[in-house]
Each structure stands twice: as structure tokens, then as C-alpha cells.
Amino acid sequence: MMISEVYLVLFSALLSVCSGATATIPIKRTTVRFKFDDFKLYNEHVGAFQRFVVCVSHLSKGSVYGSQLTLPQVGHQHPLSRHDGQSTFYHILYTGSIAIGTPPQPFRASIDLSWSDTFVPSVECLQDLVSGCRGQNTYNSSLSTTYRPNKTVTSLAYGGLSTLGYLSQDVLRVGGLEIVDQQFEEVTLWRSMYWNAAPLDSALGLARLQSRTPASNASTKSALRSMLDQKVLSRPVFSLRLPRRDNESGELALGYSPSGFLVQSAVTLPLIEATAPEDLSQLSYYISSGYTVELQSVAIQSSLRNNPGGKKTSTYKAVFTNSFSYISFPGPLFTEIQTHLHPNVGLDDALADLDCSMRDDLPNIMFSFGKNAVIVLTPWDYLTEVLDVEKGMRCVLPFASLPQADDEWVVLGSAFMEGMYTAFDLEKSEVSLSMSRQ
């Protein structure tokens, strides 16, 4: 072989390695409108679903359900509440395309910073009278040459879904990246609180650590954790740019920093170790995924003297998650902020959907993470635009307060993350924030 041919072979090999070490996944935003009463109805359905599972476990001796299985007793009540007489709230989903198997079988996956377990509906999914897996993409293990059986019985609840199934292993494909032997739940019983087909088939978990999910007993590695362990990525970094509207596109960049990320103006923060409470609450779930930073203060930019958070000297702990559509403050701080916004939106209008023209009347909110580490959100940043079928374009006030014992936790949900690049460097254990005015 000639020297030039040797170089050509080496170059081709390096090119294939480099091209396979990064990926860009377009993100679609979907706004889901729920009624609080739906959760009550859903709980009733889930109760019946659980009793059905127990019945199946008795009747199916010799199958994967041959032994008694107890589903996790998950409270599907929404953790927030409305006091303004309105009965609806909005949940924002961010989905992208993944595939499992050889040849690839496609699925719509919720891209989730806090989640671990991968799941997909199986072709074996039993059809119940209400929904079953109708309208969902399904996985057929007999069509995949890389499928490996496991058959451990599992169950989970995620994003308005409750499932029962068993573990399987196959190649997970994410934007050209291949994660071999990824464990996932192959769903055979599927209960959804969506009136039509669920707008997702799966979840692409980006949890850095094993998330403590009371709604799941699968305890499998997140897709991100598998990428890191298998050294699939050229660099242990990824970034999210969440779209601000349903008709816009965002992106998940794996293994590299996107060109739109402005390093010069970025605020870079160290990730800190945080112990999640033992109560297995929603807050504990967010904390356990591994994306916590220190937050010194939260203040409303106003000429008034009574700035919420302005006099507090001790720091909060803030956790990033796009599983949560809002921004949660400790109870006292939340009350101060709502009081400060009155009479613009009212004292009790938690999660209110407002006329978007009110953006001109509301103040900026300043998050101080330390010296020279400040993020200022304008009302155009923190109000979440939704298109309501009854009211037209609305802007949701995203401030809430999740139950917590110590009043020290702030949850920076998608209302905070939309409109900026959130870049995670897992080698340096840090997160960088850069505003994107796209």
C-alpha cells in the first residue's frame, strides 16, 4: 500500500470516529392543556389499572407476569394548585427523535434532564377499552438483530403515562450515535391520561446521576449515562436550547458546544453535590438527577424598596430541570414575589394565564448566582407563551412553590431555561448559561 493510501485510510477512519462522536437532535415543543379534574379521573383509572395488573399476575402463571407484582403507588395529583377560579394548567413537552434496534425502529422521545429510564411501547401491548398503545409507535423485538432479552418485570409512571412491561436490551440510536445494550422497558400495558394518543412514545433521559423516581422500579441507566460510560461522545458535554413556542425548533447538542453558544457572555457555575430528601417527593426527584448549583438571591428589578430576596444573605440551592414547566420558589419567597406583582396579576393567581399584553407592565427578575454571575429574565423571557384553543394566545405566569421542608430550594424549570443555551460540561462539573435571542 502506498503512503498516500495509508493516509487516506487513516483519515477515513478518523472521520468516521469524529462524525459518530457528536449529534444534534432537533427539539419540538408541544403544549398540553390539562384540567385539574383530569388528575382525579386519572387516579381512578390508574387504580383500576393496578387492580387489573394484579389480576393478570394471578392468571398468567408461566408468563413474565407469573409472580405477584405490585405497581408503585404513585400519587398523580398535580403538585400545584390554582386559587384564581380557573381549572386548567399547561404542561410543556420537549420531544425529539430516537430509534431502537437493527434496523432502527423510530420513536418520539421526551427529552428530559431529570429522567433515567428508557421505555417504548411493545407490539405485545395489550389493548384496553380506553386507550392501550393505539396511536403509538411500537417496538418489535423479532425484527431487530441486536435485541437481547431480559424479561425482568417493571412498571413506571411518566408524564401522564402509567406502564407495565419488562426489561429488554438493544441498540439505542440518537442522532447517529449508537448506545449498545441499552436497557429499556418494553411496555405491554399502557395507561395514558391523554384523551388522544400521547404525544410521546418514550423518554430520552439526560440524568447525570441515577434519578430517584418513586414512580419507577426499573432503575436503569439514563441514555446519557450510557453514552458517558461507553465513551460514545467526543467530549462529555451537551447543551439544550429549548424552543419558546410550539412552532419553533430547539436543539439538543451532544458531545460539542453549538456555534450559537456565546462563550464570552456565558455565566458559568459549578455543579454542587446535593443530597435529595428521603421523602421521594417531586422535588427530591429533580434534585437526584445531579444538576444543582448555588443561588445567592432572587430580586425583582424595581424602584420599590421591598425587593423579594434582596435582604437574604444565605444562599439557596437551585436545580435545573425541563421536566417542570415552571419556576418554583420556597414558600416565603414565592409569597413575596406574588405580593410584589400585585395588583398587576393578583395575590392568588398562581400559574395564571394572562393576556400577553401584560408583559409590558411586569418587572424583570434577577437571579444572582455569585459575583459577575447574574441572569436577568424579562417578562418576555419568563412568561410562557401558549396557544389556548378557547382563549387564543396567552402568557402563563410560571411562579409556583413545591412543598419542601427547609425553604432552601429553587427549581429552575423550563420557564427559566427557555430562550437560553444551557450547556453542561460533565468533565468539569459545571453548567454555562448563555441567553439566546432567537
Short mmCIF file of N, CA and C in Angstrom, two decimals, residues 305-426:
data_model
loop_
_atom_site.label_atom_id
_atom_site.label_comp_id
_atom_site.label_asym_id
_atom_site.label_seq_id
_atom_site.Cartn_x
_atom_site.Cartn_y
_atom_site.Cartn_z
N ARG A 305 -38.63 49.60 47.33
CA ARG A 305 -37.61 49.14 48.27
C ARG A 305 -37.80 47.67 48.67
N ASN A 306 -39.04 47.20 48.64
CA ASN A 306 -39.29 45.85 49.14
C ASN A 306 -39.02 44.80 48.07
N ASN A 307 -37.74 44.66 47.72
CA ASN A 307 -37.35 43.67 46.74
C ASN A 307 -37.32 42.28 47.35
N PRO A 308 -38.08 41.32 46.83
CA PRO A 308 -38.03 39.96 47.37
C PRO A 308 -36.63 39.39 47.25
N GLY A 309 -36.15 38.78 48.29
CA GLY A 309 -34.86 38.12 48.26
C GLY A 309 -33.69 39.06 48.41
N GLY A 310 -33.92 40.36 48.36
CA GLY A 310 -32.82 41.30 48.40
C GLY A 310 -32.09 41.36 49.72
N LYS A 311 -32.78 41.04 50.81
CA LYS A 311 -32.17 41.12 52.13
C LYS A 311 -31.66 39.77 52.62
N LYS A 312 -31.86 38.73 51.82
CA LYS A 312 -31.46 37.39 52.28
C LYS A 312 -29.97 37.18 52.01
N THR A 313 -29.22 36.84 53.04
CA THR A 313 -27.78 36.68 52.88
C THR A 313 -27.38 35.23 52.62
N SER A 314 -28.13 34.26 53.14
CA SER A 314 -27.79 32.86 52.90
C SER A 314 -28.21 32.45 51.50
N THR A 315 -27.57 31.43 50.97
CA THR A 315 -27.82 31.03 49.59
C THR A 315 -28.93 29.99 49.52
N TYR A 316 -29.54 29.96 48.35
CA TYR A 316 -30.46 28.89 48.02
C TYR A 316 -29.68 27.80 47.28
N LYS A 317 -30.33 26.69 47.08
CA LYS A 317 -29.84 25.68 46.16
C LYS A 317 -30.84 25.63 45.01
N ALA A 318 -30.31 25.68 43.80
CA ALA A 318 -31.17 25.71 42.61
C ALA A 318 -30.88 24.50 41.74
N VAL A 319 -31.94 23.86 41.29
CA VAL A 319 -31.80 22.66 40.46
C VAL A 319 -32.41 22.92 39.09
N PHE A 320 -31.68 22.52 38.05
CA PHE A 320 -32.15 22.67 36.67
C PHE A 320 -32.96 21.44 36.26
N THR A 321 -34.09 21.66 35.65
CA THR A 321 -34.88 20.57 35.09
C THR A 321 -35.84 21.13 34.05
N ASN A 322 -35.99 20.43 32.94
CA ASN A 322 -37.03 20.81 31.99
C ASN A 322 -38.24 19.90 32.12
N SER A 323 -38.24 19.01 33.13
CA SER A 323 -39.42 18.21 33.44
C SER A 323 -40.52 19.09 34.02
N PHE A 324 -40.12 20.15 34.69
CA PHE A 324 -41.02 21.06 35.39
C PHE A 324 -41.20 22.29 34.52
N SER A 325 -42.44 22.63 34.21
CA SER A 325 -42.70 23.71 33.25
C SER A 325 -42.57 25.09 33.85
N TYR A 326 -42.37 25.18 35.16
CA TYR A 326 -42.45 26.46 35.85
C TYR A 326 -41.14 26.79 36.57
N ILE A 327 -41.20 27.79 37.46
CA ILE A 327 -40.10 28.13 38.35
C ILE A 327 -40.65 28.06 39.76
N SER A 328 -40.06 27.21 40.59
CA SER A 328 -40.56 27.03 41.95
C SER A 328 -39.64 27.72 42.95
N PHE A 329 -40.24 28.50 43.84
CA PHE A 329 -39.51 29.17 44.91
C PHE A 329 -39.94 28.61 46.26
N PRO A 330 -39.09 28.72 47.29
CA PRO A 330 -39.54 28.41 48.64
C PRO A 330 -40.77 29.25 49.00
N GLY A 331 -41.62 28.71 49.86
CA GLY A 331 -42.88 29.36 50.19
C GLY A 331 -42.79 30.84 50.52
N PRO A 332 -41.91 31.25 51.46
CA PRO A 332 -41.83 32.68 51.81
C PRO A 332 -41.43 33.56 50.63
N LEU A 333 -40.47 33.11 49.82
CA LEU A 333 -40.03 33.90 48.67
C LEU A 333 -41.13 33.97 47.62
N PHE A 334 -41.81 32.86 47.41
CA PHE A 334 -42.92 32.84 46.46
C PHE A 334 -44.00 33.84 46.86
N THR A 335 -44.33 33.87 48.15
CA THR A 335 -45.35 34.80 48.64
C THR A 335 -44.92 36.24 48.43
N GLU A 336 -43.63 36.53 48.69
CA GLU A 336 -43.12 37.89 48.48
C GLU A 336 -43.22 38.30 47.02
N ILE A 337 -42.88 37.38 46.12
CA ILE A 337 -42.91 37.71 44.70
C ILE A 337 -44.35 37.95 44.24
N GLN A 338 -45.26 37.07 44.65
CA GLN A 338 -46.66 37.26 44.26
C GLN A 338 -47.20 38.57 44.83
N THR A 339 -46.82 38.88 46.06
CA THR A 339 -47.27 40.13 46.68
C THR A 339 -46.72 41.33 45.92
N HIS A 340 -45.47 41.23 45.51
CA HIS A 340 -44.82 42.33 44.79
C HIS A 340 -45.47 42.56 43.43
N LEU A 341 -45.92 41.49 42.78
CA LEU A 341 -46.55 41.61 41.47
C LEU A 341 -47.97 42.15 41.56
N HIS A 342 -48.57 42.06 42.73
CA HIS A 342 -49.92 42.60 42.93
C HIS A 342 -49.84 44.13 42.87
N PRO A 343 -50.76 44.88 42.22
CA PRO A 343 -52.06 44.41 41.71
C PRO A 343 -52.04 43.99 40.24
N ASN A 344 -50.86 43.87 39.64
CA ASN A 344 -50.81 43.52 38.22
C ASN A 344 -51.50 42.19 37.91
N VAL A 345 -51.18 41.18 38.71
CA VAL A 345 -51.74 39.86 38.42
C VAL A 345 -52.57 39.31 39.57
N GLY A 346 -52.50 39.90 40.76
CA GLY A 346 -53.30 39.40 41.87
C GLY A 346 -52.51 38.48 42.77
N LEU A 347 -52.91 38.42 44.02
CA LEU A 347 -52.18 37.64 45.01
C LEU A 347 -52.32 36.14 44.80
N ASP A 348 -53.46 35.70 44.29
CA ASP A 348 -53.74 34.27 44.23
C ASP A 348 -53.62 33.68 42.83
N ASP A 349 -53.10 34.44 41.89
CA ASP A 349 -53.09 33.96 40.51
C ASP A 349 -51.85 33.11 40.22
N ALA A 350 -51.62 32.07 41.01
CA ALA A 350 -50.51 31.17 40.72
C ALA A 350 -50.79 30.44 39.41
N LEU A 351 -49.80 30.43 38.53
CA LEU A 351 -49.89 29.78 37.22
C LEU A 351 -50.98 30.37 36.35
N ALA A 352 -51.36 31.62 36.61
CA ALA A 352 -52.42 32.24 35.81
C ALA A 352 -51.97 32.41 34.37
N ASP A 353 -52.90 32.21 33.43
CA ASP A 353 -52.59 32.55 32.04
C ASP A 353 -53.17 33.93 31.76
N LEU A 354 -52.26 34.83 31.41
CA LEU A 354 -52.56 36.25 31.29
C LEU A 354 -52.67 36.66 29.83
N ASP A 355 -53.27 37.81 29.61
CA ASP A 355 -53.18 38.44 28.31
C ASP A 355 -51.72 38.84 28.08
N CYS A 356 -51.16 38.46 26.94
CA CYS A 356 -49.73 38.68 26.71
C CYS A 356 -49.36 40.16 26.66
N SER A 357 -50.34 41.03 26.51
CA SER A 357 -50.04 42.47 26.53
C SER A 357 -49.55 42.92 27.90
N MET A 358 -49.77 42.11 28.94
CA MET A 358 -49.33 42.47 30.29
C MET A 358 -47.82 42.39 30.45
N ARG A 359 -47.13 41.82 29.46
CA ARG A 359 -45.67 41.74 29.55
C ARG A 359 -45.03 43.12 29.69
N ASP A 360 -45.68 44.11 29.13
CA ASP A 360 -45.12 45.47 29.20
C ASP A 360 -45.24 46.07 30.60
N ASP A 361 -46.09 45.49 31.44
CA ASP A 361 -46.34 46.05 32.77
C ASP A 361 -45.60 45.31 33.89
N LEU A 362 -45.01 44.18 33.58
CA LEU A 362 -44.37 43.37 34.61
C LEU A 362 -42.87 43.65 34.69
N PRO A 363 -42.26 43.43 35.85
CA PRO A 363 -40.84 43.75 36.04
C PRO A 363 -39.92 42.62 35.59
N ASN A 364 -38.64 42.94 35.47
CA ASN A 364 -37.61 41.92 35.27
C ASN A 364 -37.35 41.21 36.59
N ILE A 365 -36.82 39.99 36.49
CA ILE A 365 -36.44 39.23 37.69
C ILE A 365 -34.97 38.86 37.56
N MET A 366 -34.20 39.14 38.60
CA MET A 366 -32.75 38.95 38.59
C MET A 366 -32.37 37.77 39.47
N PHE A 367 -31.66 36.82 38.88
CA PHE A 367 -31.14 35.66 39.60
C PHE A 367 -29.63 35.86 39.75
N SER A 368 -29.18 35.99 40.98
CA SER A 368 -27.75 36.21 41.25
C SER A 368 -27.13 34.92 41.77
N PHE A 369 -26.22 34.36 40.97
CA PHE A 369 -25.55 33.11 41.34
C PHE A 369 -24.19 33.37 41.98
N GLY A 370 -23.78 34.61 42.05
CA GLY A 370 -22.48 34.97 42.60
C GLY A 370 -21.98 36.23 41.93
N LYS A 371 -20.75 36.62 42.27
CA LYS A 371 -20.15 37.82 41.69
C LYS A 371 -20.01 37.66 40.18
N ASN A 372 -20.52 38.64 39.45
CA ASN A 372 -20.47 38.64 37.99
C ASN A 372 -21.16 37.41 37.38
N ALA A 373 -22.08 36.84 38.12
CA ALA A 373 -22.82 35.67 37.62
C ALA A 373 -24.31 35.93 37.83
N VAL A 374 -24.85 36.77 36.98
CA VAL A 374 -26.24 37.21 37.12
C VAL A 374 -27.00 36.95 35.82
N ILE A 375 -28.19 36.40 35.96
CA ILE A 375 -29.09 36.21 34.83
C ILE A 375 -30.34 37.06 35.09
N VAL A 376 -30.65 37.93 34.15
CA VAL A 376 -31.85 38.77 34.26
C VAL A 376 -32.87 38.28 33.24
N LEU A 377 -34.04 37.90 33.74
CA LEU A 377 -35.13 37.49 32.87
C LEU A 377 -36.15 38.61 32.76
N THR A 378 -36.47 39.00 31.55
CA THR A 378 -37.54 39.96 31.32
C THR A 378 -38.87 39.20 31.27
N PRO A 379 -40.00 39.91 31.33
CA PRO A 379 -41.29 39.22 31.17
C PRO A 379 -41.38 38.47 29.84
N TRP A 380 -40.66 38.94 28.84
CA TRP A 380 -40.64 38.24 27.56
C TRP A 380 -39.86 36.93 27.66
N ASP A 381 -39.03 36.80 28.69
CA ASP A 381 -38.30 35.56 28.93
C ASP A 381 -39.09 34.60 29.82
N TYR A 382 -39.58 35.10 30.96
CA TYR A 382 -40.12 34.17 31.95
C TYR A 382 -41.60 33.83 31.76
N LEU A 383 -42.37 34.66 31.08
CA LEU A 383 -43.75 34.29 30.78
C LEU A 383 -43.76 33.27 29.65
N THR A 384 -44.51 32.19 29.82
CA THR A 384 -44.54 31.10 28.84
C THR A 384 -45.70 31.30 27.88
N GLU A 385 -45.38 31.44 26.60
CA GLU A 385 -46.42 31.61 25.59
C GLU A 385 -47.09 30.28 25.29
N VAL A 386 -48.43 30.28 25.33
CA VAL A 386 -49.20 29.09 24.96
C VAL A 386 -50.34 29.53 24.07
N LEU A 387 -50.77 28.64 23.20
CA LEU A 387 -51.91 28.90 22.33
C LEU A 387 -53.07 28.07 22.84
N ASP A 388 -54.02 28.74 23.47
CA ASP A 388 -55.17 28.06 24.06
C ASP A 388 -56.29 27.97 23.02
N VAL A 389 -56.93 26.80 22.95
CA VAL A 389 -57.97 26.59 21.95
C VAL A 389 -59.17 27.48 22.20
N GLU A 390 -59.36 27.92 23.44
CA GLU A 390 -60.52 28.75 23.77
C GLU A 390 -60.18 30.24 23.83
N LYS A 391 -58.97 30.56 24.34
CA LYS A 391 -58.62 31.96 24.61
C LYS A 391 -57.64 32.55 23.60
N GLY A 392 -57.08 31.74 22.74
CA GLY A 392 -56.06 32.24 21.83
C GLY A 392 -54.71 32.31 22.51
N MET A 393 -53.85 33.23 22.08
CA MET A 393 -52.51 33.35 22.65
C MET A 393 -52.59 33.87 24.08
N ARG A 394 -51.93 33.15 24.99
CA ARG A 394 -51.89 33.53 26.40
C ARG A 394 -50.45 33.45 26.89
N CYS A 395 -50.19 34.13 28.01
CA CYS A 395 -48.87 34.09 28.63
C CYS A 395 -49.02 33.60 30.06
N VAL A 396 -48.39 32.47 30.37
CA VAL A 396 -48.55 31.84 31.68
C VAL A 396 -47.55 32.41 32.67
N LEU A 397 -48.06 32.87 33.81
CA LEU A 397 -47.19 33.29 34.90
C LEU A 397 -46.62 32.03 35.55
N PRO A 398 -45.30 31.80 35.50
CA PRO A 398 -44.76 30.48 35.81
C PRO A 398 -44.36 30.24 37.25
N PHE A 399 -44.65 31.16 38.16
CA PHE A 399 -44.11 31.04 39.52
C PHE A 399 -44.98 30.13 40.37
N ALA A 400 -44.32 29.25 41.10
CA ALA A 400 -45.00 28.25 41.92
C ALA A 400 -44.17 27.97 43.16
N SER A 401 -44.68 27.10 44.01
CA SER A 401 -43.94 26.69 45.21
C SER A 401 -44.20 25.23 45.49
N LEU A 402 -43.21 24.39 45.18
CA LEU A 402 -43.31 22.98 45.50
C LEU A 402 -43.09 22.78 47.00
N PRO A 403 -43.79 21.83 47.61
CA PRO A 403 -43.61 21.58 49.04
C PRO A 403 -42.17 21.20 49.37
N GLN A 404 -41.63 21.80 50.44
CA GLN A 404 -40.28 21.47 50.89
C GLN A 404 -40.17 21.80 52.37
N ALA A 405 -39.26 21.11 53.02
CA ALA A 405 -39.14 21.24 54.48
C ALA A 405 -38.31 22.43 54.91
N ASP A 406 -37.26 22.77 54.15
CA ASP A 406 -36.27 23.73 54.65
C ASP A 406 -36.30 25.09 53.97
N ASP A 407 -37.19 25.29 53.02
CA ASP A 407 -37.29 26.58 52.31
C ASP A 407 -35.95 27.02 51.73
N GLU A 408 -35.24 26.08 51.12
CA GLU A 408 -33.93 26.43 50.56
C GLU A 408 -33.81 26.11 49.08
N TRP A 409 -34.85 25.50 48.48
CA TRP A 409 -34.72 25.01 47.12
C TRP A 409 -35.48 25.87 46.12
N VAL A 410 -34.80 26.20 45.03
CA VAL A 410 -35.41 26.85 43.87
C VAL A 410 -35.31 25.87 42.70
N VAL A 411 -36.42 25.66 42.01
CA VAL A 411 -36.42 24.77 40.85
C VAL A 411 -36.48 25.63 39.58
N LEU A 412 -35.41 25.58 38.82
CA LEU A 412 -35.30 26.35 37.58
C LEU A 412 -35.80 25.47 36.43
N GLY A 413 -37.11 25.50 36.24
CA GLY A 413 -37.73 24.67 35.22
C GLY A 413 -37.63 25.28 33.84
N SER A 414 -38.45 24.77 32.93
CA SER A 414 -38.33 25.19 31.54
C SER A 414 -38.67 26.67 31.35
N ALA A 415 -39.48 27.26 32.24
CA ALA A 415 -39.75 28.70 32.13
C ALA A 415 -38.48 29.52 32.31
N PHE A 416 -37.52 28.99 33.06
CA PHE A 416 -36.21 29.65 33.20
C PHE A 416 -35.30 29.31 32.02
N MET A 417 -35.33 28.06 31.58
CA MET A 417 -34.37 27.59 30.58
C MET A 417 -34.73 27.98 29.16
N GLU A 418 -36.01 28.20 28.87
CA GLU A 418 -36.38 28.60 27.52
C GLU A 418 -35.72 29.93 27.17
N GLY A 419 -35.28 30.03 25.93
CA GLY A 419 -34.68 31.28 25.49
C GLY A 419 -33.21 31.41 25.79
N MET A 420 -32.57 30.35 26.29
CA MET A 420 -31.12 30.41 26.52
C MET A 420 -30.50 29.05 26.22
N TYR A 421 -29.20 29.07 25.97
CA TYR A 421 -28.44 27.83 25.91
C TYR A 421 -28.06 27.43 27.33
N THR A 422 -28.32 26.18 27.66
CA THR A 422 -27.89 25.62 28.94
C THR A 422 -26.91 24.51 28.61
N ALA A 423 -25.63 24.75 28.85
CA ALA A 423 -24.56 23.83 28.43
C ALA A 423 -23.94 23.18 29.66
N PHE A 424 -23.87 21.85 29.64
CA PHE A 424 -23.34 21.09 30.77
C PHE A 424 -22.01 20.45 30.37
N ASP A 425 -20.97 20.75 31.13
CA ASP A 425 -19.66 20.12 30.96
C ASP A 425 -19.48 19.15 32.12
N LEU A 426 -19.66 17.86 31.85
CA LEU A 426 -19.64 16.87 32.92
C LEU A 426 -18.23 16.49 33.33
#
